[in-house]
Structures are given as C-alpha cells and as structure tokens.
C-alpha cells in the first residue's frame, strides 16, 4: 500500500487487514500503550478546511506510535496558490515520512500523491472521505462482532463524500448499501458505478432511493451526515428547504430493525439531519464511531509509515 486516497483503490483483503490491525492496536492501547513503531517518523497534516476529529486523531495516533505530527493550517502553505502542489509535495518529501491532506478538490490530493514519494493519506476531499469510511467499517465490525456480510447499511441524506466512502467500504466488505437522497443530490455516477462493481464481487446490493422510510426498512445501520458540506455554504439556505424529510429522527428510526444502530461522521447539526433524541439515544454509536477514527488511522499509519 503506497497511498490511501480512496477506499476504491484497495482490495477487500487490504481493508480487512487494516481492520484487524486497528482492533489489535486498540486493544494494545487500552492495555497500556502501543509499541513505538513510528519512532523518529513524522506526518505532515495539510488542512485546507476545518477539522476536529481528523486533526486530533491523526496527531494523537502519531504520538501513540512514537512519532510526531505537524499541523499545517489553511492559512499557512496556500496549497496550489502560494506554491504549486508539485513543489509542496517535493519539499515536504525531504522533511517528513508521510503527508495527510484535507482538500477541497479531489484532484489536489491525487496531484499531491503523484508528486510525493512519501505516502499520502486523504483526510477528506469533495469526492470522498476514506479515513471516515474505514473507521465506520471498524465501528460496524466491532458492533456486529465481525459478522458483517449481508448487513443492510442505509445512508439518509446528501450523496456526498461521506456517502461515497461508506458505499465503497460496504460494497467491498459485502454489506448491502442503500441510500435515500433528495432528487438532484445523488452520489456521482462514476462513484456509483464503482460501488456496483465492488458489490458484484462481494455479493452485496446497492440500492438508490429517494424515500427515507422505504430505505430504512430492515436496516441494521442508519447513517447520516450534514446537508451542507464544507465548501457548499452558499447553498445552505436552499438545502435547508429540501432536506427536512431526510432527518434521522425517532419516527424514522422506528421503521428500521429494533436492533439497528445509528452512525454520523460528525460534526452533527442537531435538529437538522439528526435529532438529539436519536444522537444521544440508546441506538447511537456516534461517539465510539468518532473514537474509532484514532484506532483505524493508527492502523493506516502503521501500514504506510511503519
Ligand atoms: N468526521 C470528520 O472528519 O470530522 P472533522 O471534520 O472534525 O475532522
Ligand atoms: N460531508 C462533510 C463531512 C465532514 C466531516 C463535509 O465534507 O463537510
């Protein structure tokens, strides 16, 4: 594994190995600490957007493994503006052992990976959020005790970056994936095509719907995310008018299996895509899910930088 830019680039076996390693690293951490397998290694974290989870979990992940992480905020290097992406990549190559980047345009993280000799990890782009998808798979895997083939995962809301990574990881690992999104807010057709390809290989189904009530029938996992992603702020008024029927609330949750669990990548806009009642209710896994970013990404760091 050279880079981690999209789950679509990795085989089910590679993803499963990352999950197994994440489970082990999580156990070791709970039992007193991880081995310093990244001693002397450094990760540059390039952010063009805000972050809580991605920034802190990567920084703490490097620390737990004996390495160091360097935060480079949106105002600092002006990726592609103050300096070309190709030059940034080749400069960082001489200083650090890996680069994590959160960008607007997915092409920018691809370009970074093209020019950097060191591993590049996508910490979210407009196209997908593979670190989130990997951590979500870990959360589902733990909750269902490894028995995940054939589970029904339902995403309700915008067909955004998080939806694409979730669809791809589900399809790779044999979980059925259903999305209910408003018309005009579909996932990108090439992403859907890839999802169908992976699903055909694993025996999963991909179902594209507009009706949330129909979608959540028999769901084992219900997932939602913000209606307005970072970079789409000027559309937020329009979206707030379209998306209310896609709120994950107690009435919608009641239509799923009684054992269903609820996920959200966070940050949540409580009262919009999810109610407090559901986010803080007994079926919510929101905080264990957020915490699993740390463990899943440690597996990634150990694999790519170790
Ligand atoms: N879920 C997620 O990526 O959160 P941050 O934007 O806070 O990193
Ligand atoms: N879809 C959201 C996810 C944030 C973690 C965004 O891109 O802003």
PDB file of C-alpha atoms and ligand atoms in Angstrom:
ATOM      1  CA  UNK A   1       0.000   0.000   0.000  1.00  0.00           C
ATOM      2  CA  UNK A   2       1.614   3.282  -1.135  1.00  0.00           C
ATOM      3  CA  UNK A   3      -1.116   5.886  -0.525  1.00  0.00           C
ATOM      4  CA  UNK A   4      -4.630   5.969   0.925  1.00  0.00           C
ATOM      5  CA  UNK A   5      -6.677   8.259  -1.298  1.00  0.00           C
ATOM      6  CA  UNK A   6      -9.917   6.324  -1.766  1.00  0.00           C
ATOM      7  CA  UNK A   7     -11.271   3.023  -0.454  1.00  0.00           C
ATOM      8  CA  UNK A   8     -11.987   2.158  -4.080  1.00  0.00           C
ATOM      9  CA  UNK A   9      -8.222   1.721  -4.636  1.00  0.00           C
ATOM     10  CA  UNK A  10      -7.877  -1.060  -2.058  1.00  0.00           C
ATOM     11  CA  UNK A  11      -8.840  -4.716  -2.111  1.00  0.00           C
ATOM     12  CA  UNK A  12     -11.247  -6.210   0.433  1.00  0.00           C
ATOM     13  CA  UNK A  13      -8.236  -8.115   1.844  1.00  0.00           C
ATOM     14  CA  UNK A  14      -6.263  -4.904   2.355  1.00  0.00           C
ATOM     15  CA  UNK A  15      -9.232  -3.255   4.053  1.00  0.00           C
ATOM     16  CA  UNK A  16      -9.795  -6.320   6.245  1.00  0.00           C
ATOM     17  CA  UNK A  17      -6.096  -6.306   7.247  1.00  0.00           C
ATOM     18  CA  UNK A  18      -6.405  -2.654   8.273  1.00  0.00           C
ATOM     19  CA  UNK A  19      -9.461  -3.500  10.379  1.00  0.00           C
ATOM     20  CA  UNK A  20      -7.679  -6.424  12.044  1.00  0.00           C
ATOM     21  CA  UNK A  21      -4.664  -4.241  12.811  1.00  0.00           C
ATOM     22  CA  UNK A  22      -6.922  -1.467  14.137  1.00  0.00           C
ATOM     23  CA  UNK A  23      -8.600  -3.926  16.521  1.00  0.00           C
ATOM     24  CA  UNK A  24      -5.160  -5.066  17.747  1.00  0.00           C
ATOM     25  CA  UNK A  25      -3.786  -1.529  18.170  1.00  0.00           C
ATOM     26  CA  UNK A  26      -6.943  -0.506  20.025  1.00  0.00           C
ATOM     27  CA  UNK A  27      -6.520  -3.472  22.397  1.00  0.00           C
ATOM     28  CA  UNK A  28      -2.835  -2.714  22.980  1.00  0.00           C
ATOM     29  CA  UNK A  29      -3.598   0.947  23.611  1.00  0.00           C
ATOM     30  CA  UNK A  30      -6.266   0.039  26.187  1.00  0.00           C
ATOM     31  CA  UNK A  31      -3.882  -2.422  27.817  1.00  0.00           C
ATOM     32  CA  UNK A  32      -1.259   0.253  28.488  1.00  0.00           C
ATOM     33  CA  UNK A  33       0.060   1.547  25.192  1.00  0.00           C
ATOM     34  CA  UNK A  34       1.255   0.840  21.672  1.00  0.00           C
ATOM     35  CA  UNK A  35       4.794  -0.068  20.714  1.00  0.00           C
ATOM     36  CA  UNK A  36       6.701   2.972  19.363  1.00  0.00           C
ATOM     37  CA  UNK A  37       6.820   1.560  15.851  1.00  0.00           C
ATOM     38  CA  UNK A  38       6.906   5.033  14.284  1.00  0.00           C
ATOM     39  CA  UNK A  39       9.693   6.395  16.467  1.00  0.00           C
ATOM     40  CA  UNK A  40      11.531   9.165  14.618  1.00  0.00           C
ATOM     41  CA  UNK A  41       8.814   9.371  11.939  1.00  0.00           C
ATOM     42  CA  UNK A  42       6.834  12.497  11.167  1.00  0.00           C
ATOM     43  CA  UNK A  43       3.500  13.137   9.462  1.00  0.00           C
ATOM     44  CA  UNK A  44       2.677  16.485   7.838  1.00  0.00           C
ATOM     45  CA  UNK A  45      -1.042  17.265   8.154  1.00  0.00           C
ATOM     46  CA  UNK A  46      -2.113  19.740   5.488  1.00  0.00           C
ATOM     47  CA  UNK A  47      -5.576  21.216   6.076  1.00  0.00           C
ATOM     48  CA  UNK A  48      -7.462  23.423   3.623  1.00  0.00           C
ATOM     49  CA  UNK A  49     -10.597  23.096   5.790  1.00  0.00           C
ATOM     50  CA  UNK A  50     -11.534  22.951   9.485  1.00  0.00           C
ATOM     51  CA  UNK A  51     -11.314  19.751  11.494  1.00  0.00           C
ATOM     52  CA  UNK A  52     -11.663  18.353  14.994  1.00  0.00           C
ATOM     53  CA  UNK A  53     -11.643  14.577  14.605  1.00  0.00           C
ATOM     54  CA  UNK A  54      -9.237  14.209  11.691  1.00  0.00           C
ATOM     55  CA  UNK A  55      -6.679  16.597  13.091  1.00  0.00           C
ATOM     56  CA  UNK A  56      -6.701  15.353  16.681  1.00  0.00           C
ATOM     57  CA  UNK A  57      -6.954  11.637  15.878  1.00  0.00           C
ATOM     58  CA  UNK A  58      -4.028  11.745  13.430  1.00  0.00           C
ATOM     59  CA  UNK A  59      -1.941  13.815  15.823  1.00  0.00           C
ATOM     60  CA  UNK A  60      -2.641  11.535  18.781  1.00  0.00           C
ATOM     61  CA  UNK A  61      -2.255   8.461  16.592  1.00  0.00           C
ATOM     62  CA  UNK A  62       1.267   9.500  15.635  1.00  0.00           C
ATOM     63  CA  UNK A  63       2.047  10.249  19.274  1.00  0.00           C
ATOM     64  CA  UNK A  64       0.773   6.844  20.458  1.00  0.00           C
ATOM     65  CA  UNK A  65       3.010   5.126  17.895  1.00  0.00           C
ATOM     66  CA  UNK A  66       6.082   7.109  18.968  1.00  0.00           C
ATOM     67  CA  UNK A  67       6.094   9.544  16.042  1.00  0.00           C
ATOM     68  CA  UNK A  68       5.333  13.191  15.524  1.00  0.00           C
ATOM     69  CA  UNK A  69       2.636  15.082  13.627  1.00  0.00           C
ATOM     70  CA  UNK A  70       2.861  18.579  12.267  1.00  0.00           C
ATOM     71  CA  UNK A  71      -0.316  20.640  11.750  1.00  0.00           C
ATOM     72  CA  UNK A  72      -0.289  22.909   8.707  1.00  0.00           C
ATOM     73  CA  UNK A  73      -3.454  25.010   8.696  1.00  0.00           C
ATOM     74  CA  UNK A  74      -5.412  26.534   5.810  1.00  0.00           C
ATOM     75  CA  UNK A  75      -3.683  29.923   6.125  1.00  0.00           C
ATOM     76  CA  UNK A  76      -0.157  28.552   6.017  1.00  0.00           C
ATOM     77  CA  UNK A  77       1.113  26.946   2.831  1.00  0.00           C
ATOM     78  CA  UNK A  78      -1.573  28.036   0.369  1.00  0.00           C
ATOM     79  CA  UNK A  79      -1.589  24.657  -1.390  1.00  0.00           C
ATOM     80  CA  UNK A  80      -1.743  25.383  -5.125  1.00  0.00           C
ATOM     81  CA  UNK A  81      -1.907  29.134  -4.544  1.00  0.00           C
ATOM     82  CA  UNK A  82       1.207  30.385  -2.775  1.00  0.00           C
ATOM     83  CA  UNK A  83       3.051  27.434  -4.243  1.00  0.00           C
ATOM     84  CA  UNK A  84       2.231  24.679  -6.716  1.00  0.00           C
ATOM     85  CA  UNK A  85       1.094  21.327  -5.355  1.00  0.00           C
ATOM     86  CA  UNK A  86       4.001  19.637  -7.140  1.00  0.00           C
ATOM     87  CA  UNK A  87       6.509  21.878  -5.337  1.00  0.00           C
ATOM     88  CA  UNK A  88       4.817  21.479  -1.945  1.00  0.00           C
ATOM     89  CA  UNK A  89       4.924  17.681  -2.352  1.00  0.00           C
ATOM     90  CA  UNK A  90       8.598  17.595  -3.254  1.00  0.00           C
ATOM     91  CA  UNK A  91       9.576  19.961  -0.442  1.00  0.00           C
ATOM     92  CA  UNK A  92       7.626  18.005   2.199  1.00  0.00           C
ATOM     93  CA  UNK A  93       9.213  14.793   0.900  1.00  0.00           C
ATOM     94  CA  UNK A  94      12.556  15.937   2.280  1.00  0.00           C
ATOM     95  CA  UNK A  95      11.188  16.729   5.745  1.00  0.00           C
ATOM     96  CA  UNK A  96       8.575  14.152   6.690  1.00  0.00           C
ATOM     97  CA  UNK A  97       7.696  10.471   6.253  1.00  0.00           C
ATOM     98  CA  UNK A  98       4.083  10.899   5.205  1.00  0.00           C
ATOM     99  CA  UNK A  99       1.502  13.525   4.299  1.00  0.00           C
ATOM    100  CA  UNK A 100      -2.134  13.654   5.348  1.00  0.00           C
ATOM    101  CA  UNK A 101      -4.128  16.219   3.376  1.00  0.00           C
ATOM    102  CA  UNK A 102      -7.673  17.590   3.648  1.00  0.00           C
ATOM    103  CA  UNK A 103      -8.518  19.414   0.450  1.00  0.00           C
ATOM    104  CA  UNK A 104     -11.457  20.832  -1.484  1.00  0.00           C
ATOM    105  CA  UNK A 105     -10.785  19.354  -4.913  1.00  0.00           C
ATOM    106  CA  UNK A 106     -10.038  15.616  -5.003  1.00  0.00           C
ATOM    107  CA  UNK A 107      -7.643  16.233  -7.912  1.00  0.00           C
ATOM    108  CA  UNK A 108      -5.427  18.124  -5.492  1.00  0.00           C
ATOM    109  CA  UNK A 109      -4.846  15.162  -3.223  1.00  0.00           C
ATOM    110  CA  UNK A 110      -4.240  12.984  -6.308  1.00  0.00           C
ATOM    111  CA  UNK A 111      -1.700  15.518  -7.529  1.00  0.00           C
ATOM    112  CA  UNK A 112      -0.003  15.600  -4.132  1.00  0.00           C
ATOM    113  CA  UNK A 113       0.266  11.805  -4.201  1.00  0.00           C
ATOM    114  CA  UNK A 114       1.594  11.907  -7.755  1.00  0.00           C
ATOM    115  CA  UNK A 115       4.459  14.211  -6.822  1.00  0.00           C
ATOM    116  CA  UNK A 116       5.243  12.996  -3.304  1.00  0.00           C
ATOM    117  CA  UNK A 117       7.462   9.946  -2.942  1.00  0.00           C
ATOM    118  CA  UNK A 118       6.186   9.554   0.619  1.00  0.00           C
ATOM    119  CA  UNK A 119       2.734   8.074   1.383  1.00  0.00           C
ATOM    120  CA  UNK A 120      -0.225  10.440   1.059  1.00  0.00           C
ATOM    121  CA  UNK A 121      -3.444   9.953   3.038  1.00  0.00           C
ATOM    122  CA  UNK A 122      -6.674  11.657   2.018  1.00  0.00           C
ATOM    123  CA  UNK A 123      -8.155  13.312   5.111  1.00  0.00           C
ATOM    124  CA  UNK A 124     -11.320  14.290   3.139  1.00  0.00           C
ATOM    125  CA  UNK A 125     -11.872  15.704  -0.313  1.00  0.00           C
ATOM    126  CA  UNK A 126     -15.022  16.752  -2.146  1.00  0.00           C
ATOM    127  CA  UNK A 127     -15.116  13.242  -3.688  1.00  0.00           C
ATOM    128  CA  UNK A 128     -14.699  11.013  -0.655  1.00  0.00           C
ATOM    129  CA  UNK A 129     -13.588  10.589   2.963  1.00  0.00           C
ATOM    130  CA  UNK A 130     -11.797   7.236   3.084  1.00  0.00           C
ATOM    131  CA  UNK A 131     -10.451   7.552   6.656  1.00  0.00           C
ATOM    132  CA  UNK A 132     -14.039   8.039   7.769  1.00  0.00           C
ATOM    133  CA  UNK A 133     -15.227   5.055   5.731  1.00  0.00           C
ATOM    134  CA  UNK A 134     -12.518   2.848   7.189  1.00  0.00           C
ATOM    135  CA  UNK A 135     -13.367   3.923  10.751  1.00  0.00           C
ATOM    136  CA  UNK A 136     -17.075   3.409  10.076  1.00  0.00           C
ATOM    137  CA  UNK A 137     -16.352  -0.126   8.903  1.00  0.00           C
ATOM    138  CA  UNK A 138     -14.414  -0.690  12.138  1.00  0.00           C
ATOM    139  CA  UNK A 139     -17.361   0.545  14.203  1.00  0.00           C
ATOM    140  CA  UNK A 140     -19.813  -1.722  12.373  1.00  0.00           C
ATOM    141  CA  UNK A 141     -17.359  -4.632  12.520  1.00  0.00           C
ATOM    142  CA  UNK A 142     -16.946  -4.266  16.287  1.00  0.00           C
ATOM    143  CA  UNK A 143     -20.640  -3.775  16.971  1.00  0.00           C
ATOM    144  CA  UNK A 144     -21.670  -6.821  14.927  1.00  0.00           C
ATOM    145  CA  UNK A 145     -18.700  -8.830  16.218  1.00  0.00           C
ATOM    146  CA  UNK A 146     -17.173  -9.346  12.799  1.00  0.00           C
ATOM    147  CA  UNK A 147     -20.364 -10.779  11.341  1.00  0.00           C
ATOM    148  CA  UNK A 148     -20.961  -8.027   8.792  1.00  0.00           C
ATOM    149  CA  UNK A 149     -21.533  -9.765   5.464  1.00  0.00           C
ATOM    150  CA  UNK A 150     -25.150  -9.213   4.438  1.00  0.00           C
ATOM    151  CA  UNK A 151     -25.870  -6.375   6.885  1.00  0.00           C
ATOM    152  CA  UNK A 152     -28.049  -3.613   5.494  1.00  0.00           C
ATOM    153  CA  UNK A 153     -26.439  -0.175   5.820  1.00  0.00           C
ATOM    154  CA  UNK A 154     -28.698   2.763   4.954  1.00  0.00           C
ATOM    155  CA  UNK A 155     -27.435   6.276   4.366  1.00  0.00           C
ATOM    156  CA  UNK A 156     -30.072   9.008   4.557  1.00  0.00           C
ATOM    157  CA  UNK A 157     -29.266  12.465   3.190  1.00  0.00           C
ATOM    158  CA  UNK A 158     -26.871  14.112   0.769  1.00  0.00           C
ATOM    159  CA  UNK A 159     -24.969  11.895  -1.700  1.00  0.00           C
ATOM    160  CA  UNK A 160     -21.702  13.472  -0.569  1.00  0.00           C
ATOM    161  CA  UNK A 161     -18.090  12.453   0.106  1.00  0.00           C
ATOM    162  CA  UNK A 162     -19.010  10.504   3.256  1.00  0.00           C
ATOM    163  CA  UNK A 163     -21.778   8.613   1.436  1.00  0.00           C
ATOM    164  CA  UNK A 164     -19.376   7.586  -1.328  1.00  0.00           C
ATOM    165  CA  UNK A 165     -16.768   6.186   1.070  1.00  0.00           C
ATOM    166  CA  UNK A 166     -19.448   4.370   3.045  1.00  0.00           C
ATOM    167  CA  UNK A 167     -20.893   2.837  -0.129  1.00  0.00           C
ATOM    168  CA  UNK A 168     -17.462   1.708  -1.295  1.00  0.00           C
ATOM    169  CA  UNK A 169     -16.409   0.152   2.008  1.00  0.00           C
ATOM    170  CA  UNK A 170     -19.773  -1.608   2.360  1.00  0.00           C
ATOM    171  CA  UNK A 171     -19.615  -2.949  -1.192  1.00  0.00           C
ATOM    172  CA  UNK A 172     -16.020  -4.120  -0.720  1.00  0.00           C
ATOM    173  CA  UNK A 173     -16.841  -5.961   2.511  1.00  0.00           C
ATOM    174  CA  UNK A 174     -20.139  -7.492   1.413  1.00  0.00           C
ATOM    175  CA  UNK A 175     -22.580  -5.209   3.242  1.00  0.00           C
ATOM    176  CA  UNK A 176     -25.692  -4.122   1.360  1.00  0.00           C
ATOM    177  CA  UNK A 177     -25.830  -0.372   0.868  1.00  0.00           C
ATOM    178  CA  UNK A 178     -28.971   1.713   0.405  1.00  0.00           C
ATOM    179  CA  UNK A 179     -29.085   5.471   0.040  1.00  0.00           C
ATOM    180  CA  UNK A 180     -32.137   7.708   0.270  1.00  0.00           C
ATOM    181  CA  UNK A 181     -31.328  11.193  -1.011  1.00  0.00           C
ATOM    182  CA  UNK A 182     -33.433  14.020  -2.438  1.00  0.00           C
ATOM    183  CA  UNK A 183     -33.617  14.218  -6.216  1.00  0.00           C
ATOM    184  CA  UNK A 184     -30.690  16.211  -7.517  1.00  0.00           C
ATOM    185  CA  UNK A 185     -28.444  15.265  -4.577  1.00  0.00           C
ATOM    186  CA  UNK A 186     -27.260  11.900  -5.887  1.00  0.00           C
ATOM    187  CA  UNK A 187     -23.780  10.493  -5.491  1.00  0.00           C
ATOM    188  CA  UNK A 188     -21.644  10.998  -8.599  1.00  0.00           C
ATOM    189  CA  UNK A 189     -22.396   8.419 -11.325  1.00  0.00           C
ATOM    190  CA  UNK A 190     -18.770   7.159 -11.606  1.00  0.00           C
ATOM    191  CA  UNK A 191     -18.721   6.545  -7.840  1.00  0.00           C
ATOM    192  CA  UNK A 192     -21.986   4.600  -8.104  1.00  0.00           C
ATOM    193  CA  UNK A 193     -20.585   2.574 -10.966  1.00  0.00           C
ATOM    194  CA  UNK A 194     -17.556   1.619  -8.878  1.00  0.00           C
ATOM    195  CA  UNK A 195     -19.821   0.743  -5.962  1.00  0.00           C
ATOM    196  CA  UNK A 196     -21.826  -1.589  -8.195  1.00  0.00           C
ATOM    197  CA  UNK A 197     -18.618  -3.222  -9.440  1.00  0.00           C
ATOM    198  CA  UNK A 198     -17.368  -3.892  -5.892  1.00  0.00           C
ATOM    199  CA  UNK A 199     -20.818  -5.091  -4.837  1.00  0.00           C
ATOM    200  CA  UNK A 200     -20.953  -7.564  -7.717  1.00  0.00           C
ATOM    201  CA  UNK A 201     -17.660  -9.029  -6.484  1.00  0.00           C
ATOM    202  CA  UNK A 202     -18.684  -9.291  -2.822  1.00  0.00           C
ATOM    203  CA  UNK A 203     -22.326 -10.274  -3.323  1.00  0.00           C
ATOM    204  CA  UNK A 204     -23.681  -7.015  -1.887  1.00  0.00           C
ATOM    205  CA  UNK A 205     -26.570  -4.934  -3.256  1.00  0.00           C
ATOM    206  CA  UNK A 206     -26.541  -1.222  -3.995  1.00  0.00           C
ATOM    207  CA  UNK A 207     -29.940   0.422  -3.801  1.00  0.00           C
ATOM    208  CA  UNK A 208     -30.564   4.056  -4.785  1.00  0.00           C
ATOM    209  CA  UNK A 209     -33.808   5.522  -3.452  1.00  0.00           C
ATOM    210  CA  UNK A 210     -35.428   8.865  -2.697  1.00  0.00           C
ATOM    211  CA  UNK A 211     -37.794   7.743   0.079  1.00  0.00           C
ATOM    212  CA  UNK A 212     -36.143   7.517   3.528  1.00  0.00           C
ATOM    213  CA  UNK A 213     -38.996   5.495   5.066  1.00  0.00           C
ATOM    214  CA  UNK A 214     -38.703   2.872   2.336  1.00  0.00           C
ATOM    215  CA  UNK A 215     -34.913   2.874   2.594  1.00  0.00           C
ATOM    216  CA  UNK A 216     -34.642   2.186   6.330  1.00  0.00           C
ATOM    217  CA  UNK A 217     -36.879  -0.909   6.279  1.00  0.00           C
ATOM    218  CA  UNK A 218     -34.874  -3.807   7.765  1.00  0.00           C
ATOM    219  CA  UNK A 219     -31.833  -1.562   8.239  1.00  0.00           C
ATOM    220  CA  UNK A 220     -29.056  -2.762  10.554  1.00  0.00           C
ATOM    221  CA  UNK A 221     -27.222   0.574  10.367  1.00  0.00           C
ATOM    222  CA  UNK A 222     -28.625   4.040   9.667  1.00  0.00           C
ATOM    223  CA  UNK A 223     -26.135   6.735   8.743  1.00  0.00           C
ATOM    224  CA  UNK A 224     -26.494  10.434   8.104  1.00  0.00           C
ATOM    225  CA  UNK A 225     -24.290  13.477   7.583  1.00  0.00           C
ATOM    226  CA  UNK A 226     -24.655  17.224   7.223  1.00  0.00           C
ATOM    227  CA  UNK A 227     -26.919  18.579   4.480  1.00  0.00           C
ATOM    228  CA  UNK A 228     -24.309  21.197   3.566  1.00  0.00           C
ATOM    229  CA  UNK A 229     -20.693  20.107   3.333  1.00  0.00           C
ATOM    230  CA  UNK A 230     -17.664  22.346   3.766  1.00  0.00           C
ATOM    231  CA  UNK A 231     -17.309  24.463   0.649  1.00  0.00           C
ATOM    232  CA  UNK A 232     -21.074  24.446  -0.120  1.00  0.00           C
ATOM    233  CA  UNK A 233     -22.008  27.123   2.434  1.00  0.00           C
ATOM    234  CA  UNK A 234     -23.603  29.398  -0.154  1.00  0.00           C
ATOM    235  CA  UNK A 235     -26.162  26.623  -0.884  1.00  0.00           C
ATOM    236  CA  UNK A 236     -27.136  26.095   2.739  1.00  0.00           C
ATOM    237  CA  UNK A 237     -30.453  28.029   2.608  1.00  0.00           C
ATOM    238  CA  UNK A 238     -31.577  26.099  -0.460  1.00  0.00           C
ATOM    239  CA  UNK A 239     -30.543  22.798   1.086  1.00  0.00           C
ATOM    240  CA  UNK A 240     -32.304  23.557   4.366  1.00  0.00           C
ATOM    241  CA  UNK A 241     -35.529  23.830   2.361  1.00  0.00           C
ATOM    242  CA  UNK A 242     -35.028  20.499   0.560  1.00  0.00           C
ATOM    243  CA  UNK A 243     -33.625  18.163   3.214  1.00  0.00           C
ATOM    244  CA  UNK A 244     -36.008  18.191   6.242  1.00  0.00           C
ATOM    245  CA  UNK A 245     -37.835  14.992   5.087  1.00  0.00           C
ATOM    246  CA  UNK A 246     -34.421  13.297   5.368  1.00  0.00           C
ATOM    247  CA  UNK A 247     -33.971  13.993   9.066  1.00  0.00           C
ATOM    248  CA  UNK A 248     -32.965  10.934  11.095  1.00  0.00           C
ATOM    249  CA  UNK A 249     -35.411  11.146  13.987  1.00  0.00           C
ATOM    250  CA  UNK A 250     -37.188   8.712  16.307  1.00  0.00           C
ATOM    251  CA  UNK A 251     -40.046   8.142  13.829  1.00  0.00           C
ATOM    252  CA  UNK A 252     -37.652   7.164  11.054  1.00  0.00           C
ATOM    253  CA  UNK A 253     -35.515   5.032  13.359  1.00  0.00           C
ATOM    254  CA  UNK A 254     -38.663   3.151  14.470  1.00  0.00           C
ATOM    255  CA  UNK A 255     -39.078   1.894  10.894  1.00  0.00           C
ATOM    256  CA  UNK A 256     -35.686   0.113  10.946  1.00  0.00           C
ATOM    257  CA  UNK A 257     -34.859  -3.138  12.764  1.00  0.00           C
ATOM    258  CA  UNK A 258     -35.224  -2.632  16.535  1.00  0.00           C
ATOM    259  CA  UNK A 259     -31.550  -3.620  16.826  1.00  0.00           C
ATOM    260  CA  UNK A 260     -30.395  -1.008  14.289  1.00  0.00           C
ATOM    261  CA  UNK A 261     -27.595   1.360  15.254  1.00  0.00           C
ATOM    262  CA  UNK A 262     -27.118   4.964  14.176  1.00  0.00           C
ATOM    263  CA  UNK A 263     -23.908   6.480  12.830  1.00  0.00           C
ATOM    264  CA  UNK A 264     -22.907  10.025  11.887  1.00  0.00           C
ATOM    265  CA  UNK A 265     -19.393  11.110  10.932  1.00  0.00           C
ATOM    266  CA  UNK A 266     -19.834  14.383  12.902  1.00  0.00           C
ATOM    267  CA  UNK A 267     -19.922  17.331  13.191  1.00  0.00           C
ATOM    268  CA  UNK A 268     -23.695  16.992  13.634  1.00  0.00           C
ATOM    269  CA  UNK A 269     -26.171  19.769  13.027  1.00  0.00           C
ATOM    270  CA  UNK A 270     -28.590  18.725  15.712  1.00  0.00           C
ATOM    271  CA  UNK A 271     -32.176  19.473  14.829  1.00  0.00           C
ATOM    272  CA  UNK A 272     -31.337  19.303  11.125  1.00  0.00           C
ATOM    273  CA  UNK A 273     -30.091  15.948   9.795  1.00  0.00           C
ATOM    274  CA  UNK A 274     -30.340  14.267  13.222  1.00  0.00           C
ATOM    275  CA  UNK A 275     -32.356  14.929  16.372  1.00  0.00           C
ATOM    276  CA  UNK A 276     -30.874  14.990  19.882  1.00  0.00           C
ATOM    277  CA  UNK A 277     -33.202  12.145  20.783  1.00  0.00           C
ATOM    278  CA  UNK A 278     -31.527   9.875  18.226  1.00  0.00           C
ATOM    279  CA  UNK A 279     -27.967  11.236  18.515  1.00  0.00           C
ATOM    280  CA  UNK A 280     -27.988  10.744  22.290  1.00  0.00           C
ATOM    281  CA  UNK A 281     -30.321   7.738  22.332  1.00  0.00           C
ATOM    282  CA  UNK A 282     -29.590   4.078  23.109  1.00  0.00           C
ATOM    283  CA  UNK A 283     -29.101   3.126  19.442  1.00  0.00           C
ATOM    284  CA  UNK A 284     -26.498   5.823  18.785  1.00  0.00           C
ATOM    285  CA  UNK A 285     -22.860   4.845  18.239  1.00  0.00           C
ATOM    286  CA  UNK A 286     -21.787   8.405  17.385  1.00  0.00           C
ATOM    287  CA  UNK A 287     -19.035   8.765  19.974  1.00  0.00           C
ATOM    288  CA  UNK A 288     -17.491   5.257  19.753  1.00  0.00           C
ATOM    289  CA  UNK A 289     -17.551   5.888  15.996  1.00  0.00           C
ATOM    290  CA  UNK A 290     -15.673   9.190  16.405  1.00  0.00           C
ATOM    291  CA  UNK A 291     -13.174   7.496  18.736  1.00  0.00           C
ATOM    292  CA  UNK A 292     -12.554   4.755  16.191  1.00  0.00           C
ATOM    293  CA  UNK A 293     -11.024   7.340  13.857  1.00  0.00           C
ATOM    294  CA  UNK A 294      -7.995   7.130  16.141  1.00  0.00           C
ATOM    295  CA  UNK A 295      -7.687   3.356  16.011  1.00  0.00           C
ATOM    296  CA  UNK A 296      -8.418   2.911  12.298  1.00  0.00           C
ATOM    297  CA  UNK A 297      -5.947   5.645  11.346  1.00  0.00           C
ATOM    298  CA  UNK A 298      -3.256   4.171  13.583  1.00  0.00           C
ATOM    299  CA  UNK A 299      -3.592   1.005  11.514  1.00  0.00           C
ATOM    300  CA  UNK A 300      -3.180   3.122   8.378  1.00  0.00           C
ATOM    301  CA  UNK A 301      -0.162   4.970   9.764  1.00  0.00           C
ATOM    302  CA  UNK A 302       1.481   1.740  10.913  1.00  0.00           C
ATOM    303  CA  UNK A 303       0.909   0.189   7.476  1.00  0.00           C
ATOM    304  CA  UNK A 304       2.003   3.167   5.371  1.00  0.00           C
ATOM    305  CA  UNK A 305       4.764   4.665   7.521  1.00  0.00           C
ATOM    306  CA  UNK A 306       5.884   1.649   9.556  1.00  0.00           C
TER     307      UNK A 306
HETATM  308  N1  LIG B   1     -15.677  13.414  10.690  1.00  0.00           N
HETATM  309  C1  LIG B   1     -14.675  14.275  10.477  1.00  0.00           C
HETATM  310  O1  LIG B   1     -13.867  14.144   9.558  1.00  0.00           O
HETATM  311  O2  LIG B   1     -14.596  15.283  11.401  1.00  0.00           O
HETATM  312  P1  LIG B   1     -13.658  16.570  11.303  1.00  0.00           P
HETATM  313  O3  LIG B   1     -14.144  17.367  10.124  1.00  0.00           O
HETATM  314  O4  LIG B   1     -13.838  17.288  12.602  1.00  0.00           O
HETATM  315  O5  LIG B   1     -12.249  16.123  11.088  1.00  0.00           O
HETATM  316  N1  LIG B   2     -19.634  15.888   4.327  1.00  0.00           N
HETATM  317  C1  LIG B   2     -18.967  16.672   5.345  1.00  0.00           C
HETATM  318  C2  LIG B   2     -18.150  15.779   6.231  1.00  0.00           C
HETATM  319  C3  LIG B   2     -17.425  16.475   7.338  1.00  0.00           C
HETATM  320  C4  LIG B   2     -16.579  15.544   8.135  1.00  0.00           C
HETATM  321  C5  LIG B   2     -18.114  17.740   4.692  1.00  0.00           C
HETATM  322  O1  LIG B   2     -17.463  17.458   3.685  1.00  0.00           O
HETATM  323  O2  LIG B   2     -18.111  18.878   5.175  1.00  0.00           O
END
